[in-house]
Each structure stands twice: as C-alpha cells, then as structure tokens.
C-alpha cells in the first residue's frame, strides 16, 4: 500500500502546493481521498494513473476538497473509461455529484455510483473496510479510516516439510487458505499457518480541529494524515476556523499510538514549514510535513 | 497590452500544458479568456495577479474551458475581494455560473455579474469593444475580438513649439484631448495632433473548425489566437470534432491579414509540436505554438 500526496496545501493553491488530494495505491486499485481542483493534472504528473482511480472519498464540501471532481470525471470519459467509479462523501454528496455531472456539455462513458456517508458508517469492501468518523469542522465533515482485513498467519515452512508436504504449489495453496491432499493425507491451513495477522491502517482527518473521533479511529494506525493548517503561533486562529495546528496533530498521533504522522493542509501563508514540523516533532518524533508528490510505502507492523 | 498564456492544451491537461486560459493585461485590468480547471494556480505561478481579473470571457461550456471558474471565484472570496467580477459566455452562461456559485459551502464576498452573449453582439467598454462571433464547434461556441478604441493622433512637437506652446503640462493636456489657454491664446488638440490612430486588436477563436466568422472578425488584427488541435496528419479528425489543424489556423491568419498567429489548444497527443508549427509557418510565417506562461507584448502597428 503506497500513499502518494497530490495536494498538501490548505484553502487555495500556491505555486508549491496544490489543494487537497491523496492517492492510495493498493494492488491495481487506486483510492483517492479528497479531490481538490487540479487533482487530475497532479495525477498525470505523478506515478499514479488517473484512469485507475476506482473509489473517491470526499471529507467535506469546501471547494479545495472537491472541485477537481468534474474535470477528473469528464477526462475519464474523454479517455473512454467503462469501469464504474464510486464516490463517497458526507450528506449532500449524491446531489452534488449529480449537479457536477451536469455542468456544461458532458456525455458520460461510464457509470458513477454516489454514496452519502455518515459518522459511524462502516463501508465494507472485499479486502478492507473504511470507517467514517465525525470531524469537528465548521460544516459537516468526516474522517476516513482505511483498515485492511486480517491477513493469513505466517507460513511455518519447517513444520510443513516435517509433515511431509512437498515444497511448491501445495505451499501456496495452503498459504491462500485452501485445504490440500497429498498421498492420501489431508492438510488444512491451520496446521501450517500462524495466527491471522492484522492488516495496515491509514487514517485521514480531512479538515478538523482536535476531536475525540480522531484518536478513537486512529488507534494503533500505521499512518495518520492530519490537518495541520498552522504552526503553534496561529493555533487559536486555526481552531476558530475548524482547523488544527501541527502540534495538535502530533498530540492526536501520540494519543492514538500511531506509527507515522503526516502533516497536511498547510496554509498558503507558510513558505517555510520548518517551525511547523518542529512543533509536531517536539510532541511526536515520527512527524513529517507532506509535500506534493511525496510517496510513502505503508509497511506491515511486524 | 500583454498576453499571458496560462493553458495551451486541448481537451484534458498534460504535465506540460494546462487546459485553456489566456490572460490579457491592459493597464491595471486583467481580462481572462476561458478558464479551464487549474487556471487559478496557473495565475499564481504567472506574473498576473488572480485578484486583478476583472472580466472573464468563456467561449463555450466544455469542461476544459470553464471548470476553473468555481475555484477561482471562491479563492477570490477567501482573499476578501470586494470588486465586482464580470463573466461573459454563450447561451446558458448565467444559469451555469449561478449553479457553480452554489456548489458546496461557499459565502461570496463580492458580486458576480453574469451576461449571456450571442454571435453579433458588440460589448462596449470604456476603452475597447469586444465583438462576439459564431464559432463552428459541436456545441454553441463563440469567438471574441477585443478591439481598442481609436487613440489620439501623434503629437506634432515642432508644430506646437512653433505655435508658441511651452513644453510641459500643456503638451500632455493637449495630448489627452484637452483645450488649453496660454498668454491669451486658445489651443485645441486638433492643432497639434495628427489623425486618430487605431488601437490594437486581438482575436481568440476558442474551439472551432475553419469558418467565415474568424476571418471577418480577425481582419487586420494584431494577434490571432487560434484553435490548433492537430497537425496536418489529423486535420480531418480534428474538423470532425469541431477543431482546426495548425495549417487551417495559418490560412485564417493569412486571409485575415493578421500580424501574428498563436497556435493553441494543442492535443495532448503531441509531445513535440515541431511539425505542428511547421505546417502553419508554411502558410503564414509569423506563426508560433503558444506555451504555458509564454508572454507577448501586443505592440501598436506603427
């Protein structure tokens, strides 16, 4: 699972940072979290194919988080997409997407499935779930927690050989959870696999001031991507507008026992983010200011 | 008058070219012709202030020509604009802009005046007119011709001195069209000014296949900015979709007796535009492929 930051600036773009969008590559699937204006071009400049985006999760309907949707949707059609696109967002999402799809002259080449989500929802997909939490912003806004399902336990090769299972296809079948037969004997996966291991967990707060939902959703996560609109000097102002300082993001990461914290939604006022990162590192060492096009491999914990 | 190309690519953006937008600086005013997605960020990367945009002229409502409007409008509000913004576009413009201004959560800080234009319209402004022509595209689309009003004739300095007018403030007052008195004598501008001289003329076709309206509107223009979606090899395909080849753009420039031709709306299929420019130069020598951020000073003819 790889994170590709596409837009790390807050409110409006700057020459250095585009507005909010984060791509997550999982196998051949790409998930997009938020889709600010210009996201399609950021995708084209990145290592991620814009045509591979399968699901889009919007945190809230401030322009810098969703105005890239109409252009991306239309360019996918112009490039003859057939595969369905799924878009999730808080209340009003379906209605808004319908409006967006009827802006100007546009002929869709593929279906778009729109889903309104609410805090507390658990979106179930084949290989992972996406939990929805309530952010504390000045309009309805949600937090998304992507959690991979349990994966098979570690394969005990010495044990398998000891039991007389020959190396090769039986190994991979057992590893994939299938029962195999060899020389009249039946071998079940539990004979050679350790206990199921947790998958990876990634939490994206969108725009929010500090709130309990973050630490609950982000408990033991591998990566927390948190609103960090300001450094400590403007924390009060940031909170007033429903945003967080980088120090507050770090406190959430620490409390949640996260492995890694990325600071994003950086205000265009900051040419230099040294202090902003420092404020966070003082509280939570593994903090990093995200930059446009930064890539990060989310590793399994063990 | 300076032209700043902000987006020179057609249909969808590429890493090299953003979608359609052209800024024209005239004194402290900025006019924008088309406003594809990402135009606000292109402005921020250019020498033009996005807050100085006073009027926007949209040629047609395909996404790559107008989807930058909502973000630009909203960012102007976030930066506390008070000055009215004028937006012009073909049929359906006002309704579309109203829809755009109600996407998501947005509080306008300034008024937006929307005007639907039709081929044949002449928009009168203090220092220039904008003539509207009918393009030949596959949806309603217009061509814009910006023509500066006549400017005062050349000041005849030897004649003025000969008549006993002292150099200094009287010269500038006469040049500005005012009558002055000196030592009991009255001097009128016509005594020292040559005949009024034509202003500059700039024509932007938007998306179109070849059509008569272009050569009519562009007659003797200083700059023609023309749809050049394809090189000669794909001319037939370009025409089928309501676009032009660079050769056809050059033919229009030649027929209109233009001074300079800029080729724009280049298809993302072209990594290299050498052939595209060559096709045009064969017909009209003063042809140039526009690039994002290219600036061009439009000089007076004499």
Coordinates of C-alpha atoms in Angstrom, one line a residue:
Chain A
X1 CA 0.0 0.0 0.0
X2 CA 1.5 3.2 -1.1
X3 CA 0.4 6.8 -0.3
X4 CA 1.0 9.5 -3.0
X5 CA 0.4 13.0 -1.8
X6 CA -1.1 15.0 -4.7
X7 CA -2.1 18.2 -2.9
X8 CA -0.9 19.3 0.5
X9 CA -2.0 23.0 0.7
X10 CA -5.0 24.4 2.5
X11 CA -7.8 26.7 1.3
X12 CA -6.3 27.7 -2.0
X13 CA -3.4 26.5 -4.1
X14 CA 0.1 28.1 -4.2
X15 CA 2.8 27.6 -6.7
X16 CA 4.3 25.0 -4.4
X17 CA 1.3 23.1 -3.1
X18 CA -1.9 22.1 -4.8
X19 CA -5.2 21.8 -2.8
X20 CA -6.2 18.6 -1.0
X21 CA -5.9 15.2 -2.6
X22 CA -4.2 11.9 -1.5
X23 CA -3.9 8.8 -3.7
X24 CA -3.6 5.4 -2.1
X25 CA -2.4 2.5 -4.3
X26 CA -3.4 -1.0 -3.3
X27 CA -2.5 -3.5 -5.9
X28 CA -4.1 -2.4 -9.2
X29 CA -6.7 -0.2 -7.4
X30 CA -6.2 3.5 -6.6
X31 CA -8.3 5.2 -3.9
X32 CA -8.5 8.9 -3.8
X33 CA -9.1 10.9 -0.6
X34 CA -10.4 14.3 -1.5
X35 CA -10.1 15.8 -4.9
X36 CA -9.3 19.5 -5.0
X37 CA -9.2 21.5 -8.2
X38 CA -6.3 20.4 -10.4
X39 CA -6.1 16.8 -9.0
X40 CA -6.3 15.2 -12.4
X41 CA -3.2 17.1 -13.5
X42 CA -1.4 16.3 -10.3
X43 CA -2.2 12.6 -11.0
X44 CA -0.8 13.0 -14.5
X45 CA 2.4 14.4 -13.1
X46 CA 2.6 11.6 -10.5
X47 CA 3.3 7.8 -10.7
X48 CA -0.4 7.1 -10.4
X49 CA -2.7 6.6 -13.5
X50 CA -5.8 8.8 -13.2
X51 CA -7.7 6.1 -15.1
X52 CA -7.0 3.6 -12.3
X53 CA -8.9 5.6 -9.7
X54 CA -11.7 3.3 -8.5
X55 CA -13.1 5.0 -5.4
X56 CA -13.1 8.6 -4.2
X57 CA -13.7 9.6 -0.6
X58 CA -14.5 13.3 -0.1
X59 CA -14.2 14.6 3.5
X60 CA -16.4 17.7 3.1
X61 CA -17.7 20.1 0.5
X62 CA -15.4 23.1 0.8
X63 CA -14.1 23.9 -2.7
X64 CA -10.5 23.0 -2.0
X65 CA -11.5 19.4 -1.3
X66 CA -13.8 18.5 -4.2
X67 CA -13.6 21.0 -7.1
X68 CA -11.3 18.6 -9.0
X69 CA -14.2 16.1 -9.4
X70 CA -15.9 17.5 -12.5
X71 CA -12.7 17.7 -14.5
X72 CA -11.5 14.3 -13.4
X73 CA -14.9 12.6 -14.1
X74 CA -15.0 14.2 -17.6
X75 CA -11.4 13.4 -18.5
X76 CA -12.1 9.8 -17.6
X77 CA -15.0 9.8 -20.1
X78 CA -12.9 11.5 -22.8
X79 CA -10.4 8.7 -22.3
X80 CA -13.2 6.2 -22.8
X81 CA -13.5 4.8 -19.3
X82 CA -16.0 2.0 -19.0
X83 CA -15.4 0.9 -15.4
X84 CA -17.7 2.2 -12.7
X85 CA -16.4 5.0 -10.4
X86 CA -17.5 5.1 -6.8
X87 CA -17.7 8.4 -4.9
X88 CA -18.4 8.7 -1.2
X89 CA -18.9 11.8 0.8
X90 CA -20.9 13.3 3.7
X91 CA -24.6 14.5 3.5
X92 CA -25.5 16.1 0.2
X93 CA -22.8 14.1 -1.7
X94 CA -25.1 12.4 -4.2
X95 CA -27.0 15.5 -5.0
X96 CA -23.8 17.5 -5.5
X97 CA -22.2 14.9 -7.8
X98 CA -25.3 14.8 -9.9
X99 CA -25.1 18.6 -10.3
X100 CA -21.4 18.3 -11.1
X101 CA -22.1 15.7 -13.8
X102 CA -24.5 18.1 -15.5
X103 CA -22.2 21.1 -15.7
X104 CA -21.9 22.3 -19.3
X105 CA -21.9 19.7 -22.1
X106 CA -20.8 16.3 -21.0
X107 CA -21.5 12.8 -22.1
X108 CA -20.6 10.1 -19.5
X109 CA -19.0 7.0 -20.9
X110 CA -19.2 5.0 -17.6
X111 CA -21.4 4.8 -14.5
X112 CA -20.8 6.8 -11.4
X113 CA -22.1 5.4 -8.1
X114 CA -22.6 8.0 -5.4
X115 CA -23.0 7.3 -1.7
X116 CA -23.8 9.6 1.2
X117 CA -21.9 8.5 4.3
X118 CA -22.4 9.5 7.9
X119 CA -20.3 9.3 11.0
X120 CA -20.4 5.8 12.4
X121 CA -20.7 4.1 9.0
X122 CA -18.5 1.2 8.2
X123 CA -18.0 0.7 4.4
X124 CA -17.3 -2.9 3.7
X125 CA -15.1 -3.8 0.8
X126 CA -13.6 -7.1 -0.2
X127 CA -10.1 -6.6 1.3
X128 CA -10.6 -3.7 3.7
X129 CA -13.2 -1.5 5.5
X130 CA -13.4 2.2 5.6
X131 CA -14.7 3.6 8.9
X132 CA -16.3 7.0 8.9
X133 CA -15.9 9.3 11.8
X134 CA -17.2 12.8 12.6
X135 CA -14.7 15.6 12.2
X136 CA -15.0 18.9 14.0
X137 CA -15.1 21.5 11.3
X138 CA -17.4 24.4 10.5
X139 CA -19.5 22.4 8.0
X140 CA -20.4 18.7 8.0
X141 CA -17.1 16.9 7.6
X142 CA -15.9 13.3 8.1
X143 CA -12.7 11.4 8.9
X144 CA -11.9 8.2 7.0
X145 CA -10.1 5.2 8.4
X146 CA -9.0 2.6 5.9
X147 CA -8.3 -0.7 7.6
X148 CA -7.2 -3.8 5.8
X149 CA -8.8 -7.1 6.8
X150 CA -6.8 -9.7 8.7
X151 CA -4.3 -11.4 6.5
X152 CA -3.2 -15.1 6.8
X153 CA -0.8 -16.0 9.5
X154 CA 2.9 -16.6 8.9
X155 CA 3.6 -19.9 6.9
X156 CA 5.7 -22.3 9.0
X157 CA 7.9 -23.9 6.4
X158 CA 9.9 -26.2 8.7
X159 CA 6.6 -27.6 10.1
X160 CA 5.2 -28.1 6.7
X161 CA 8.3 -30.0 5.5
X162 CA 8.3 -32.0 8.7
X163 CA 4.7 -33.1 8.0
X164 CA 5.7 -34.3 4.6
X165 CA 4.2 -31.6 2.4
X166 CA 6.4 -31.1 -0.7
X167 CA 7.5 -27.6 -1.5
X168 CA 5.7 -25.9 -4.4
X169 CA 2.1 -25.5 -5.3
X170 CA 0.8 -27.0 -2.0
X171 CA 2.6 -24.4 -0.1
X172 CA 0.9 -21.5 -1.9
X173 CA -2.5 -23.2 -1.8
X174 CA -2.2 -23.6 2.0
X175 CA -0.9 -20.1 2.3
X176 CA -4.0 -18.9 0.4
X177 CA -6.2 -20.7 2.9
X178 CA -7.0 -23.8 0.9
X179 CA -7.0 -27.4 2.2
X180 CA -4.8 -29.8 0.1
X181 CA -4.5 -33.6 -0.2
X182 CA -1.2 -35.3 -0.7
X183 CA -0.5 -39.1 -0.6
X184 CA -3.9 -39.8 1.0
X185 CA -3.4 -37.3 3.7
X186 CA -5.4 -34.1 4.2
X187 CA -3.6 -30.9 5.3
X188 CA -5.6 -27.8 6.5
X189 CA -4.1 -24.3 6.6
X190 CA -4.3 -24.1 10.4
X191 CA -1.7 -26.9 10.5
X192 CA 1.0 -24.7 8.9
X193 CA -0.1 -21.1 9.4
X194 CA 0.4 -18.9 12.5
X195 CA -2.5 -16.8 13.8
X196 CA -4.0 -14.3 11.4
X197 CA -2.1 -11.0 11.3
X198 CA -3.5 -7.5 11.2
X199 CA -3.5 -5.6 8.0
X200 CA -2.4 -1.9 7.7
X201 CA -4.4 1.0 8.9
X202 CA -4.4 4.5 7.4
X203 CA -6.4 7.5 8.8
X204 CA -7.1 10.8 7.1
X205 CA -8.7 13.5 9.1
X206 CA -9.7 16.0 6.4
X207 CA -10.2 19.4 7.9
X208 CA -10.8 19.4 11.6
X209 CA -9.9 20.9 14.9
X210 CA -8.9 18.4 17.6
X211 CA -11.7 16.0 18.5
X212 CA -12.1 12.6 20.1
X213 CA -13.2 10.8 17.0
X214 CA -9.6 11.1 15.6
X215 CA -7.9 9.2 18.4
X216 CA -10.6 6.6 18.5
X217 CA -10.5 5.9 14.8
X218 CA -6.7 6.2 14.6
X219 CA -5.9 3.8 17.5
X220 CA -2.7 2.0 16.6
X221 CA -2.8 3.1 13.0
X222 CA 0.2 2.8 10.7
X223 CA -0.3 6.3 9.2
X224 CA -2.2 9.3 10.4
X225 CA -2.6 12.1 7.9
X226 CA -3.8 15.1 9.9
X227 CA -5.0 18.7 9.2
X228 CA -2.0 20.9 10.1
X229 CA -3.1 24.3 8.8
X230 CA -0.9 26.3 11.1
X231 CA 2.2 26.3 13.4
X232 CA 1.8 26.9 17.1
X233 CA 1.8 30.7 16.7
X234 CA -1.6 30.7 15.0
X235 CA -3.2 27.7 16.8
X236 CA -6.1 29.7 18.2
X237 CA -7.0 31.2 14.8
X238 CA -6.7 27.7 13.2
X239 CA -9.1 26.2 15.8
X240 CA -11.5 29.1 15.3
X241 CA -11.9 28.2 11.6
X242 CA -12.2 24.4 12.4
X243 CA -8.6 23.5 11.7
X244 CA -5.6 22.2 13.8
X245 CA -2.1 23.2 14.4
X246 CA 0.8 20.8 13.7
X247 CA 1.3 20.4 17.5
X248 CA -2.3 19.3 17.9
X249 CA -1.9 16.9 15.1
X250 CA 1.1 15.4 16.9
X251 CA -0.9 15.1 20.1
X252 CA -3.5 13.1 18.3
X253 CA -0.8 10.8 16.8
X254 CA 0.8 10.3 20.2
X255 CA -2.5 9.6 21.9
X256 CA -3.6 7.2 19.2
X257 CA -0.3 5.4 19.3
X258 CA 0.2 5.9 15.5
X259 CA 3.4 4.8 13.8
X260 CA 3.8 7.8 11.5
X261 CA 2.2 11.2 11.2
X262 CA 2.0 13.3 8.0
X263 CA 1.1 16.9 8.4
X264 CA -1.0 18.3 5.5
X265 CA -3.5 21.1 4.5
X266 CA -0.6 23.6 5.2
X267 CA -1.8 27.2 5.0
X268 CA -0.5 29.1 1.9
X269 CA 0.9 31.6 4.4
X270 CA 3.9 29.3 5.2
X271 CA 6.7 29.5 2.6
X272 CA 8.8 27.6 5.1
X273 CA 7.5 24.7 7.2
X274 CA 10.5 24.1 9.4
X275 CA 8.8 25.5 12.5
X276 CA 5.5 23.8 11.7
X277 CA 7.3 20.4 11.6
X278 CA 9.4 21.2 14.7
X279 CA 6.2 22.0 16.7
X280 CA 5.0 18.5 15.8
X281 CA 8.3 16.6 16.4
X282 CA 8.5 18.0 19.9
X283 CA 5.4 16.0 20.8
X284 CA 5.6 13.1 18.3
X285 CA 9.0 12.3 16.8
X286 CA 7.8 10.5 13.7
X287 CA 6.1 13.6 12.2
X288 CA 6.7 14.8 8.7
X289 CA 5.3 17.7 6.6
X290 CA 3.8 16.1 3.5
X291 CA 4.9 17.6 0.1
X292 CA 3.1 17.3 -3.2
X293 CA 4.2 14.1 -5.0
X294 CA 5.8 12.7 -1.8
X295 CA 5.3 8.9 -1.8
X296 CA 5.3 6.6 1.2
X297 CA 5.1 2.8 1.4
X298 CA 2.9 1.7 4.3
X299 CA 4.7 -1.4 5.7
X300 CA 3.1 -4.1 7.8
X301 CA 4.0 -3.6 11.5
X302 CA 6.0 -6.8 12.1
Chain B
X1 CA -1.4 45.2 -23.7
X2 CA 0.2 41.9 -22.8
X3 CA -1.0 38.4 -23.4
X4 CA -0.1 35.7 -20.9
X5 CA -0.9 32.2 -21.9
X6 CA -2.0 30.2 -18.9
X7 CA -3.2 27.0 -20.5
X8 CA -2.5 25.9 -24.1
X9 CA -3.6 22.2 -24.1
X10 CA -6.7 20.8 -25.5
X11 CA -9.4 18.5 -24.0
X12 CA -7.5 17.5 -20.9
X13 CA -4.4 18.7 -19.2
X14 CA -0.9 17.1 -19.5
X15 CA 2.1 17.6 -17.4
X16 CA 3.4 20.2 -19.9
X17 CA 0.1 22.1 -20.8
X18 CA -2.8 23.0 -18.7
X19 CA -6.3 23.4 -20.2
X20 CA -7.5 26.6 -21.9
X21 CA -7.0 30.0 -20.3
X22 CA -5.4 33.3 -21.6
X23 CA -4.9 36.4 -19.6
X24 CA -4.7 39.8 -21.2
X25 CA -3.2 42.7 -19.1
X26 CA -4.3 46.2 -20.1
X27 CA -3.1 48.7 -17.5
X28 CA -4.3 47.6 -14.1
X29 CA -7.1 45.4 -15.5
X30 CA -6.8 41.7 -16.3
X31 CA -9.2 40.1 -18.8
X32 CA -9.4 36.3 -18.9
X33 CA -10.4 34.4 -22.0
X34 CA -11.6 30.9 -20.9
X35 CA -10.9 29.4 -17.5
X36 CA -10.1 25.7 -17.6
X37 CA -9.6 23.7 -14.4
X38 CA -6.4 24.8 -12.6
X39 CA -6.4 28.4 -14.0
X40 CA -6.2 30.0 -10.6
X41 CA -3.0 28.1 -9.8
X42 CA -1.6 28.9 -13.3
X43 CA -2.3 32.6 -12.5
X44 CA -0.5 32.2 -9.1
X45 CA 2.5 30.8 -11.0
X46 CA 2.5 33.6 -13.6
X47 CA 3.2 37.3 -13.5
X48 CA -0.5 38.1 -13.3
X49 CA -2.4 38.6 -10.0
X50 CA -5.5 36.4 -9.9
X51 CA -7.2 39.2 -7.8
X52 CA -6.8 41.7 -10.6
X53 CA -9.0 39.7 -13.0
X54 CA -12.0 42.0 -13.8
X55 CA -13.7 40.3 -16.7
X56 CA -13.9 36.7 -17.8
X57 CA -15.0 35.7 -21.3
X58 CA -15.9 32.0 -21.8
X59 CA -16.0 30.7 -25.4
X60 CA -18.1 27.6 -24.7
X61 CA -19.1 25.2 -22.0
X62 CA -16.9 22.2 -22.5
X63 CA -15.1 21.4 -19.2
X64 CA -11.6 22.2 -20.4
X65 CA -12.7 25.9 -21.0
X66 CA -14.7 26.7 -17.8
X67 CA -14.1 24.3 -14.9
X68 CA -11.6 26.6 -13.3
X69 CA -14.4 29.1 -12.6
X70 CA -15.7 27.8 -9.3
X71 CA -12.2 27.6 -7.7
X72 CA -11.2 31.0 -8.9
X73 CA -14.4 32.6 -7.8
X74 CA -14.2 31.0 -4.4
X75 CA -10.5 31.8 -3.9
X76 CA -11.2 35.5 -4.7
X77 CA -13.8 35.4 -1.8
X78 CA -11.4 33.7 0.6
X79 CA -8.9 36.6 -0.2
X80 CA -11.7 39.1 0.6
X81 CA -12.3 40.5 -2.8
X82 CA -14.9 43.3 -2.9
X83 CA -14.7 44.4 -6.5
X84 CA -17.4 43.0 -8.9
X85 CA -16.4 40.3 -11.3
X86 CA -18.0 40.2 -14.8
X87 CA -18.4 36.9 -16.6
X88 CA -19.5 36.6 -20.2
X89 CA -20.3 33.4 -22.1
X90 CA -22.7 32.0 -24.7
X91 CA -26.2 30.8 -24.0
X92 CA -26.7 29.2 -20.7
X93 CA -23.9 31.2 -19.1
X94 CA -25.8 33.0 -16.4
X95 CA -27.6 29.8 -15.3
X96 CA -24.4 27.8 -15.2
X97 CA -22.5 30.4 -13.2
X98 CA -25.3 30.5 -10.7
X99 CA -25.1 26.7 -10.3
X100 CA -21.3 27.0 -10.0
X101 CA -21.6 29.6 -7.2
X102 CA -23.8 27.2 -5.2
X103 CA -21.5 24.2 -5.3
X104 CA -20.8 23.0 -1.8
X105 CA -20.4 25.5 1.0
X106 CA -19.4 29.0 -0.2
X107 CA -20.0 32.5 1.0
X108 CA -19.4 35.2 -1.7
X109 CA -17.6 38.3 -0.5
X110 CA -18.3 40.3 -3.8
X111 CA -20.9 40.5 -6.6
X112 CA -20.6 38.5 -9.8
X113 CA -22.3 39.9 -12.9
X114 CA -23.2 37.3 -15.5
X115 CA -24.0 38.0 -19.1
X116 CA -25.2 35.7 -21.9
X117 CA -23.7 36.8 -25.2
X118 CA -24.7 35.8 -28.7
X119 CA -22.9 36.0 -32.1
X120 CA -23.2 39.5 -33.4
X121 CA -23.1 41.2 -30.0
X122 CA -20.8 44.1 -29.5
X123 CA -19.8 44.5 -25.9
X124 CA -19.0 48.2 -25.3
X125 CA -16.4 49.1 -22.6
X126 CA -14.8 52.4 -21.8
X127 CA -11.5 51.8 -23.7
X128 CA -12.4 48.9 -26.0
X129 CA -15.1 46.8 -27.5
X130 CA -15.4 43.0 -27.5
X131 CA -17.1 41.7 -30.6
X132 CA -18.7 38.3 -30.5
X133 CA -18.7 35.9 -33.5
X134 CA -20.1 32.4 -34.0
X135 CA -17.5 29.6 -33.9
X136 CA -18.2 26.3 -35.7
X137 CA -17.9 23.8 -32.9
X138 CA -20.1 20.8 -31.9
X139 CA -21.9 22.9 -29.2
X140 CA -22.8 26.6 -29.1
X141 CA -19.4 28.4 -29.1
X142 CA -18.2 31.9 -29.7
X143 CA -15.2 33.8 -30.9
X144 CA -14.1 37.0 -29.1
X145 CA -12.4 40.0 -30.8
X146 CA -11.1 42.6 -28.4
X147 CA -10.6 45.9 -30.2
X148 CA -9.2 49.0 -28.6
X149 CA -10.9 52.3 -29.4
X150 CA -9.2 54.9 -31.6
X151 CA -6.4 56.6 -29.7
X152 CA -5.3 60.2 -30.1
X153 CA -3.1 61.1 -33.1
X154 CA 0.6 61.6 -33.0
X155 CA 1.7 64.8 -31.2
X156 CA 3.4 67.2 -33.5
X157 CA 6.0 68.7 -31.2
X158 CA 7.8 71.0 -33.8
X159 CA 4.3 72.4 -34.7
X160 CA 3.4 73.0 -31.1
X161 CA 6.7 74.8 -30.3
X162 CA 6.3 76.9 -33.5
X163 CA 2.8 78.0 -32.3
X164 CA 4.4 79.2 -29.0
X165 CA 3.1 76.5 -26.7
X166 CA 5.7 75.9 -24.0
X167 CA 6.9 72.3 -23.4
X168 CA 5.5 70.7 -20.2
X169 CA 2.0 70.3 -18.8
X170 CA 0.3 71.9 -21.8
X171 CA 1.7 69.2 -24.1
X172 CA 0.3 66.4 -22.0
X173 CA -3.1 68.2 -21.7
X174 CA -3.3 68.6 -25.4
X175 CA -2.2 65.0 -26.0
X176 CA -5.0 63.9 -23.6
X177 CA -7.5 65.8 -25.8
X178 CA -8.0 68.9 -23.7
X179 CA -8.1 72.5 -24.9
X180 CA -5.5 74.8 -23.2
X181 CA -5.0 78.6 -22.9
X182 CA -1.6 80.3 -22.9
X183 CA -0.9 84.1 -23.0
X184 CA -4.4 84.8 -24.1
X185 CA -4.4 82.3 -26.9
X186 CA -6.5 79.2 -27.1
X187 CA -5.0 75.9 -28.4
X188 CA -7.2 73.0 -29.3
X189 CA -5.9 69.4 -29.7
X190 CA -6.6 69.2 -33.4
X191 CA -4.0 72.0 -33.9
X192 CA -1.1 69.8 -32.7
X193 CA -2.4 66.2 -33.1
X194 CA -2.4 64.0 -36.2
X195 CA -5.4 62.0 -37.2
X196 CA -6.7 59.4 -34.5
X197 CA -4.8 56.2 -34.7
X198 CA -6.3 52.7 -34.4
X199 CA -5.9 50.7 -31.2
X200 CA -4.8 47.1 -31.0
X201 CA -6.9 44.1 -31.9
X202 CA -6.7 40.7 -30.5
X203 CA -8.9 37.7 -31.6
X204 CA -9.4 34.4 -29.8
X205 CA -11.3 31.7 -31.6
X206 CA -11.9 29.2 -28.8
X207 CA -12.6 25.8 -30.2
X208 CA -13.7 25.8 -33.8
X209 CA -13.2 24.3 -37.2
X210 CA -12.5 26.8 -40.0
X211 CA -15.4 29.2 -40.5
X212 CA -16.0 32.6 -42.2
X213 CA -16.6 34.4 -38.9
X214 CA -13.0 34.1 -38.0
X215 CA -11.6 35.9 -41.0
X216 CA -14.3 38.6 -40.7
X217 CA -13.6 39.3 -37.0
X218 CA -9.9 39.0 -37.3
X219 CA -9.5 41.4 -40.3
X220 CA -6.1 43.2 -39.9
X221 CA -5.8 42.1 -36.2
X222 CA -2.5 42.3 -34.4
X223 CA -2.8 38.9 -32.8
X224 CA -4.9 35.9 -33.7
X225 CA -5.0 33.1 -31.2
X226 CA -6.5 30.1 -33.0
X227 CA -7.6 26.5 -32.2
X228 CA -4.8 24.2 -33.5
X229 CA -5.7 20.9 -32.0
X230 CA -3.8 18.9 -34.6
X231 CA -1.1 18.9 -37.2
X232 CA -1.9 18.3 -40.8
X233 CA -1.9 14.5 -40.5
X234 CA -5.0 14.5 -38.3
X235 CA -6.8 17.5 -39.9
X236 CA -9.9 15.5 -41.0
X237 CA -10.3 14.1 -37.5
X238 CA -9.9 17.5 -35.9
X239 CA -12.5 19.0 -38.2
X240 CA -14.9 16.2 -37.4
X241 CA -14.8 17.1 -33.7
X242 CA -15.2 20.8 -34.4
X243 CA -11.5 21.7 -34.2
X244 CA -8.8 23.0 -36.6
X245 CA -5.4 21.9 -37.7
X246 CA -2.5 24.4 -37.4
X247 CA -2.4 24.7 -41.2
X248 CA -6.0 25.8 -41.2
X249 CA -5.3 28.3 -38.4
X250 CA -2.5 29.7 -40.5
X251 CA -4.8 30.0 -43.5
X252 CA -7.2 32.1 -41.4
X253 CA -4.4 34.3 -40.2
X254 CA -3.2 34.8 -43.8
X255 CA -6.7 35.6 -45.1
X256 CA -7.4 38.0 -42.2
X257 CA -4.1 39.8 -42.8
X258 CA -3.1 39.2 -39.1
X259 CA 0.3 40.3 -37.8
X260 CA 0.9 37.4 -35.5
X261 CA -0.7 33.9 -35.1
X262 CA -0.5 31.9 -31.9
X263 CA -1.5 28.2 -32.1
X264 CA -3.2 26.9 -29.0
X265 CA -5.5 24.1 -27.7
X266 CA -2.8 21.6 -28.7
X267 CA -3.9 18.0 -28.4
X268 CA -2.3 16.1 -25.5
X269 CA -1.2 13.5 -28.2
X270 CA 1.7 15.9 -29.3
X271 CA 4.8 15.7 -27.1
X272 CA 6.6 17.5 -29.8
X273 CA 5.0 20.4 -31.7
X274 CA 7.7 21.0 -34.3
X275 CA 5.6 19.6 -37.2
X276 CA 2.5 21.4 -36.0
X277 CA 4.3 24.7 -36.1
X278 CA 6.0 23.9 -39.4
X279 CA 2.6 23.2 -41.0
X280 CA 1.5 26.6 -40.0
X281 CA 4.7 28.5 -41.0
X282 CA 4.5 27.1 -44.5
X283 CA 1.3 29.1 -44.9
X284 CA 1.8 32.0 -42.6
X285 CA 5.4 32.8 -41.5
X286 CA 4.6 34.6 -38.3
X287 CA 3.1 31.6 -36.6
X288 CA 4.1 30.3 -33.1
X289 CA 2.9 27.5 -30.9
X290 CA 1.9 29.0 -27.6
X291 CA 3.3 27.5 -24.4
X292 CA 2.0 27.8 -20.9
X293 CA 3.4 31.1 -19.3
X294 CA 4.5 32.5 -22.6
X295 CA 4.1 36.3 -22.6
X296 CA 3.7 38.5 -25.6
X297 CA 3.5 42.3 -25.8
X298 CA 1.0 43.4 -28.3
X299 CA 2.6 46.5 -30.0
X300 CA 0.8 49.2 -31.9
X301 CA 1.1 48.7 -35.7
X302 CA 3.1 51.8 -36.5

